CSV table of C-alpha atoms in Angstrom, one decimal:
chain,number,residue,atom,x,y,z
A,1,MET,CA,40.4,62.2,23.5
A,2,ALA,CA,38.2,62.2,26.4
A,3,LEU,CA,40.7,60.6,28.5
A,4,ALA,CA,43.4,63.2,27.4
A,5,VAL,CA,41.0,66.0,28.4
A,6,ARG,CA,40.7,64.6,32.1
A,7,LEU,CA,44.1,63.8,32.4
A,8,TRP,CA,44.7,67.6,31.3
A,9,ARG,CA,42.5,68.9,34.1
A,10,CYS,CA,44.2,66.6,36.8
A,11,LEU,CA,47.7,67.2,36.0
A,12,PRO,CA,49.5,70.3,37.6
A,13,LEU,CA,50.4,73.1,35.2
A,14,GLY,CA,54.0,72.3,35.1
A,15,ARG,CA,56.9,74.3,36.5
A,16,GLY,CA,55.2,77.6,36.4
A,17,ALA,CA,52.4,76.3,38.6
A,18,ALA,CA,54.8,74.9,41.2
A,19,LEU,CA,56.8,78.4,41.1
A,20,GLY,CA,53.6,80.8,41.4
A,21,PRO,CA,52.6,80.2,45.0
A,22,ARG,CA,56.3,80.6,46.3
A,23,LEU,CA,56.7,83.8,44.4
A,24,LEU,CA,53.5,85.2,45.3
A,25,THR,CA,54.3,84.7,49.1
A,26,ARG,CA,57.7,86.6,48.8
A,27,THR,CA,56.2,89.6,46.8
A,28,SER,CA,52.9,90.0,48.8
A,29,GLY,CA,52.0,93.8,49.3
A,30,CYS,CA,54.7,95.1,46.9
A,31,ARG,CA,53.4,96.0,43.5
A,32,ALA,CA,56.9,96.4,41.9
A,33,GLN,CA,57.8,93.0,43.2
A,34,ARG,CA,54.8,91.3,41.8
A,35,SER,CA,56.1,91.3,38.3
A,36,PRO,CA,57.9,88.1,38.8
A,37,TRP,CA,54.7,86.4,39.5
A,38,ARG,CA,53.2,87.9,36.4
A,39,PHE,CA,56.3,87.1,34.5
A,40,GLY,CA,56.1,83.5,35.6
A,41,GLY,CA,52.5,83.2,34.5
A,42,SER,CA,53.1,85.2,31.1
A,43,GLU,CA,56.3,83.1,30.5
A,44,VAL,CA,53.8,79.9,30.8
A,45,LEU,CA,51.4,81.4,28.5
A,46,ALA,CA,53.8,83.1,26.1
A,47,HIS,CA,55.6,79.7,25.6
A,48,PRO,CA,53.3,76.9,26.0
A,49,GLY,CA,55.2,74.6,23.6
A,50,PRO,CA,57.3,72.6,26.1
A,51,LEU,CA,54.5,72.3,28.7
A,52,LYS,CA,52.1,71.1,26.1
A,53,ARG,CA,54.3,68.6,24.6
A,54,GLY,CA,55.1,67.4,28.0
A,55,LEU,CA,51.4,66.8,28.8
A,56,PHE,CA,50.7,65.5,25.4
A,57,PHE,CA,53.4,62.8,25.8
A,58,SER,CA,52.1,62.0,29.4
A,59,ALA,CA,48.7,61.5,28.2
A,60,LEU,CA,50.0,59.5,25.4
A,61,SER,CA,52.0,57.3,27.7
A,62,TYR,CA,48.8,56.6,29.9
A,63,LEU,CA,46.8,55.9,26.9
A,64,GLY,CA,49.4,53.7,25.4
A,65,PHE,CA,49.6,51.7,28.8
A,66,GLU,CA,45.6,51.4,28.8
A,67,THR,CA,45.9,50.3,25.2
A,68,TYR,CA,48.7,47.9,25.9
A,69,GLN,CA,46.3,46.3,28.8
A,70,LEU,CA,43.4,46.2,26.1
A,71,ILE,CA,45.8,44.5,23.7
A,72,SER,CA,47.0,42.0,26.1
A,73,GLN,CA,43.6,40.9,27.2
A,74,THR,CA,42.4,40.5,23.8
A,75,ALA,CA,45.3,38.4,23.0
A,76,VAL,CA,44.8,36.1,25.8
A,77,VAL,CA,40.9,36.0,24.8
A,78,HIS,CA,42.2,35.2,21.3
A,79,ALA,CA,44.8,32.6,22.4
A,80,THR,CA,42.3,30.9,24.7
A,81,ALA,CA,39.9,30.7,21.8
A,82,LYS,CA,42.7,29.4,19.5
A,83,VAL,CA,43.3,26.5,22.1
A,84,GLU,CA,39.6,25.5,22.2
A,85,GLU,CA,39.7,25.2,18.4
A,86,VAL,CA,42.8,23.2,18.5
A,87,LEU,CA,41.3,20.8,21.1
A,88,GLU,CA,38.1,20.5,19.0
A,89,GLN,CA,40.0,19.4,16.0
A,90,ALA,CA,42.3,17.0,18.2
A,91,ASP,CA,39.4,15.3,19.5
A,92,TYR,CA,37.5,15.1,16.2
A,93,LEU,CA,40.7,13.5,14.8
A,94,TYR,CA,41.1,11.0,17.7
A,95,GLU,CA,37.3,9.9,17.4
A,96,SER,CA,37.8,9.5,13.7
A,97,GLY,CA,40.9,7.2,14.4
A,98,GLU,CA,43.2,9.6,12.4
A,99,THR,CA,46.2,8.9,14.6
A,100,GLU,CA,49.2,10.2,12.3
A,101,LYS,CA,47.2,13.4,11.6
A,102,LEU,CA,46.2,14.1,15.1
A,103,TYR,CA,50.0,13.7,16.3
A,104,GLN,CA,50.9,15.9,13.3
A,105,LEU,CA,48.7,18.7,14.5
A,106,LEU,CA,49.4,18.5,18.1
A,107,THR,CA,53.3,18.5,17.7
A,108,GLN,CA,52.8,22.0,16.5
A,109,TYR,CA,51.8,22.9,20.0
A,110,LYS,CA,54.5,20.9,22.0
A,111,GLU,CA,55.8,24.1,23.8
A,112,SER,CA,52.4,24.9,25.1
A,113,GLU,CA,51.6,25.6,28.4
A,114,ASP,CA,48.2,24.0,28.4
A,115,ALA,CA,47.6,20.8,30.0
A,116,GLU,CA,44.8,19.9,27.9
A,117,LEU,CA,47.0,20.1,24.9
A,118,LEU,CA,49.8,18.3,26.5
A,119,TRP,CA,48.0,15.3,27.7
A,120,ARG,CA,46.4,14.8,24.5
A,121,LEU,CA,50.0,15.0,22.7
A,122,ALA,CA,51.2,12.4,25.1
A,123,ARG,CA,48.3,10.2,24.2
A,124,ALA,CA,48.9,10.9,20.5
A,125,SER,CA,52.6,10.0,20.8
A,126,ARG,CA,51.7,6.7,22.5
A,127,ASP,CA,49.2,6.0,19.9
A,128,ILE,CA,51.8,6.3,17.0
A,129,ALA,CA,54.3,4.2,19.1
A,130,GLN,CA,51.5,1.4,19.2
A,131,LEU,CA,51.1,1.3,15.4
A,132,SER,CA,52.2,-1.9,13.8
A,133,GLY,CA,54.2,0.1,11.2
A,134,THR,CA,56.4,1.8,13.8
A,135,SER,CA,60.0,0.6,14.2
A,136,GLU,CA,61.1,-0.6,17.6
A,137,GLU,CA,63.8,2.3,17.8
A,138,GLU,CA,61.0,4.7,16.9
A,139,LYS,CA,58.6,3.2,19.4
A,140,LYS,CA,60.9,3.5,22.1
A,141,ARG,CA,61.6,7.3,21.3
A,142,LEU,CA,57.7,7.9,21.2
A,143,VAL,CA,57.3,6.2,24.5
A,144,TYR,CA,59.7,8.4,26.5
A,145,GLU,CA,58.5,11.3,24.5
A,146,ALA,CA,54.8,10.6,25.7
A,147,LEU,CA,56.1,10.5,29.2
A,148,GLU,CA,57.7,14.0,28.9
A,149,TYR,CA,54.5,15.6,27.5
A,150,ALA,CA,52.3,13.8,30.2
A,151,LYS,CA,54.8,15.1,33.0
A,152,LYS,CA,54.6,18.4,31.8
A,153,ALA,CA,50.8,18.3,31.6
A,154,LEU,CA,50.6,17.3,35.1
A,155,GLU,CA,53.2,20.1,36.3
A,156,LYS,CA,50.7,22.7,34.5
A,157,ASN,CA,47.7,21.4,36.1
A,158,GLU,CA,47.5,18.9,39.0
A,159,SER,CA,43.7,19.1,39.0
A,160,SER,CA,43.7,17.7,35.6
A,161,PHE,CA,42.4,13.9,35.9
A,162,ALA,CA,43.4,13.2,32.3
A,163,ALA,CA,47.0,14.3,32.9
A,164,HIS,CA,47.1,11.8,36.2
A,165,LYS,CA,45.7,9.0,34.0
A,166,TRP,CA,48.1,9.6,31.0
A,167,TYR,CA,51.1,10.3,33.4
A,168,ALA,CA,50.3,6.8,34.8
A,169,ILE,CA,50.0,5.1,31.5
A,170,CYS,CA,53.1,6.5,30.1
A,171,ILE,CA,55.2,5.7,33.1
A,172,SER,CA,53.8,2.2,32.7
A,173,ASP,CA,54.9,2.0,29.2
A,174,VAL,CA,58.5,3.3,29.9
A,175,GLY,CA,58.8,0.4,32.6
A,176,ASP,CA,59.0,-2.0,29.7
A,177,TYR,CA,62.4,-0.5,28.9
A,178,GLU,CA,63.7,0.1,32.3
A,179,GLY,CA,63.7,-3.7,33.8
A,180,ILE,CA,61.8,-5.5,36.3
A,181,LYS,CA,62.9,-3.5,39.3
A,182,VAL,CA,62.0,-0.1,38.0
A,183,LYS,CA,58.7,-1.5,36.8
A,184,ILE,CA,57.8,-2.9,40.2
A,185,ALA,CA,58.8,0.3,41.7
A,186,ASN,CA,56.9,2.3,39.1
A,187,ALA,CA,53.8,0.3,40.1
A,188,TYR,CA,53.1,2.3,43.4
A,189,ILE,CA,53.5,5.5,41.4
A,190,ILE,CA,51.0,4.2,38.4
A,191,LYS,CA,48.4,3.2,41.2
A,192,GLU,CA,48.6,6.5,43.0
A,193,HIS,CA,48.1,8.5,40.0
A,194,PHE,CA,45.1,6.3,38.7
A,195,GLU,CA,43.5,6.6,42.1
A,196,LYS,CA,43.9,10.5,41.8
A,197,ALA,CA,42.4,10.4,38.3
A,198,ILE,CA,39.5,8.5,39.6
A,199,GLU,CA,39.2,10.9,42.5
A,200,LEU,CA,39.1,13.7,40.4
A,201,ASN,CA,36.7,12.2,38.0
A,202,PRO,CA,34.7,9.3,39.3
A,203,LYS,CA,32.7,9.1,35.7
A,204,ASP,CA,35.7,8.5,33.9
A,205,ALA,CA,35.4,4.8,32.8
A,206,THR,CA,38.6,4.6,31.4
A,207,SER,CA,40.4,5.3,34.6
A,208,ILE,CA,38.4,2.7,36.5
A,209,HIS,CA,39.1,0.4,33.9
A,210,LEU,CA,43.0,0.9,34.3
A,211,MET,CA,42.8,0.6,37.9
A,212,GLY,CA,41.3,-2.7,37.5
A,213,ILE,CA,44.1,-3.7,35.0
A,214,TRP,CA,46.7,-2.7,37.6
A,215,CYS,CA,44.9,-5.0,40.0
A,216,TYR,CA,44.6,-7.9,37.4
A,217,THR,CA,48.3,-7.4,36.6
A,218,PHE,CA,49.5,-8.0,40.1
A,219,ALA,CA,47.0,-10.6,40.9
A,220,GLU,CA,48.6,-12.6,38.1
A,221,MET,CA,52.1,-12.0,38.5
A,222,PRO,CA,54.4,-14.9,38.1
A,223,TRP,CA,56.1,-16.3,41.2
A,224,TYR,CA,59.5,-15.3,40.1
A,225,GLN,CA,58.6,-11.7,39.9
A,226,ARG,CA,57.0,-11.9,43.3
A,227,ARG,CA,60.1,-13.2,44.8
A,228,ILE,CA,62.1,-10.5,43.1
A,229,ALA,CA,59.6,-7.8,44.5
A,230,LYS,CA,59.8,-9.2,48.0
A,231,MET,CA,63.5,-8.9,47.7
A,232,LEU,CA,63.4,-5.5,46.7
A,233,PHE,CA,60.6,-4.1,48.7
A,234,ALA,CA,59.3,-4.5,52.2
A,235,THR,CA,55.9,-4.5,51.2
A,236,PRO,CA,55.9,-5.1,47.3
A,237,PRO,CA,52.6,-4.2,45.3
A,238,SER,CA,49.7,-6.8,45.3
A,239,SER,CA,46.2,-7.3,44.3
A,240,THR,CA,43.5,-9.9,43.8
A,241,TYR,CA,41.3,-11.0,41.1
A,242,GLU,CA,38.4,-9.8,43.0
A,243,GLU,CA,39.6,-6.3,43.3
A,244,ALA,CA,40.1,-6.3,39.6
A,245,LEU,CA,36.8,-7.6,39.0
A,246,GLY,CA,35.1,-4.8,41.1
A,247,TYR,CA,36.9,-2.1,39.1
A,248,PHE,CA,35.8,-3.6,35.6
A,249,HIS,CA,32.3,-3.9,36.8
A,250,ARG,CA,32.5,-0.3,38.1
A,251,ALA,CA,33.6,0.9,34.9
A,252,GLU,CA,30.8,-0.8,33.3
A,253,GLN,CA,28.3,0.6,35.3
A,254,VAL,CA,29.8,4.2,34.6
A,255,ASP,CA,29.8,3.6,30.9
A,256,PRO,CA,28.3,0.4,29.7
A,257,ASN,CA,30.0,-1.1,26.6
A,258,PHE,CA,32.5,1.6,26.6
A,259,TYR,CA,35.5,-0.6,25.7
A,260,SER,CA,35.7,-3.9,24.3
A,261,LYS,CA,38.8,-4.8,26.4
A,262,ASN,CA,36.8,-4.2,29.5
A,263,LEU,CA,34.4,-6.7,28.4
A,264,LEU,CA,37.4,-9.1,27.5
A,265,LEU,CA,38.8,-8.5,30.9
A,266,LEU,CA,35.5,-9.2,32.8
A,267,GLY,CA,35.5,-12.6,31.0
A,268,LYS,CA,39.0,-13.4,31.7
A,269,THR,CA,38.9,-12.5,35.4
A,270,TYR,CA,35.7,-14.7,36.0
A,271,LEU,CA,37.8,-17.4,34.3
A,272,LYS,CA,40.5,-16.8,36.8
A,273,LEU,CA,37.8,-17.1,39.5
A,274,HIS,CA,36.6,-20.3,37.9
A,275,ASN,CA,33.1,-19.0,36.9
A,276,LYS,CA,32.9,-20.4,33.5
A,277,LYS,CA,29.0,-19.3,33.2
A,278,LEU,CA,29.9,-15.5,33.8
A,279,ALA,CA,33.1,-15.8,31.8
A,280,ALA,CA,31.2,-17.1,28.8
A,281,LEU,CA,28.7,-14.2,29.1
A,282,TRP,CA,31.4,-11.6,29.1
A,283,LEU,CA,33.4,-13.2,26.3
A,284,LEU,CA,30.4,-13.5,24.1
A,285,LYS,CA,29.9,-9.7,24.4
A,286,ALA,CA,33.7,-9.1,23.6
A,287,LYS,CA,33.5,-11.4,20.7
A,288,ASP,CA,30.4,-9.6,19.3
A,289,TYR,CA,31.6,-6.0,20.2
A,290,PRO,CA,31.7,-3.8,16.9
A,291,ALA,CA,35.3,-3.7,15.7
A,292,HIS,CA,36.2,0.0,15.2
A,293,THR,CA,40.0,-0.2,15.7
A,294,GLU,CA,42.7,-2.8,15.3
A,295,GLU,CA,42.7,-3.4,19.0
A,296,ASP,CA,38.8,-4.2,18.8
A,297,LYS,CA,39.7,-7.0,16.1
A,298,GLN,CA,42.3,-8.6,18.1
A,299,ILE,CA,40.1,-8.6,21.0
A,300,GLN,CA,37.3,-10.3,19.1
A,301,THR,CA,39.8,-13.1,18.0
A,302,GLU,CA,41.1,-13.7,21.6
A,303,ALA,CA,37.4,-13.8,22.9
A,304,ALA,CA,36.6,-16.4,20.4
A,305,GLN,CA,39.5,-18.5,21.2
A,306,LEU,CA,38.8,-18.3,24.9
A,307,LEU,CA,35.1,-19.2,24.1
A,308,THR,CA,36.3,-22.3,22.2
A,309,GLY,CA,38.3,-23.5,25.0
A,310,LEU,CA,35.1,-23.4,27.2
């Protein structure tokens, strides 16, 4: 109401006010001819309906715009709050190992524009693909689906380290279905995005660990794959076990004992470097790591077998 009063005071008095000064100039000094001015004023006063209605609707329009802005702002705040709530639920389900429930939750938001939701959906799709009960056909579909979500997350926020990380992971997964040429070509892209993820968040042990896996993979690349790589690329991707070891140790420094596979790969890398003493140290840690997931159990078994071989 206060806004309407202010608006009423600021607005001109409509057609009569615009007409008044012009008529007054023309009839100045002539009493008989001043009647049009009085008529103009009395007409406005005698018939205020159209003018008041016009002003009333103008005020309503202005008020409506302000109300729209207020509602829009409130909707944005509400939407943001809802996203935060979904993210909290998603993270809880992920930490609890509720892979299928997490996927069901996040697929409801697959059209989201939020990068944080999208990279989590990419991760969930990939996790479903990795389940032992997932058929090969379904696994392939989920792998490509995960890549699309990760790509969209990266498009929405190029400053998200997690979007870079999961985009690289998903490209690597898709390479298993695209053949050796594509897989090697993708290696450059994968490395670039892992390095970007580490740059954006140097405290993310997982990104550092994955960069170590990249190095380990190309350090142990079979001779025939190296030959193909040299035929296809002038400078094929390459690395060493020493580089891989550096990343695995760096990951442990950032977050000690964060992942059983990092412990296992430290042991395996030392084996490749013929250091049995340090290999045994890290393999023992991997074997004794508490098994929270199916992967942890598999790593315990592999570590135990390697220790037996020593």
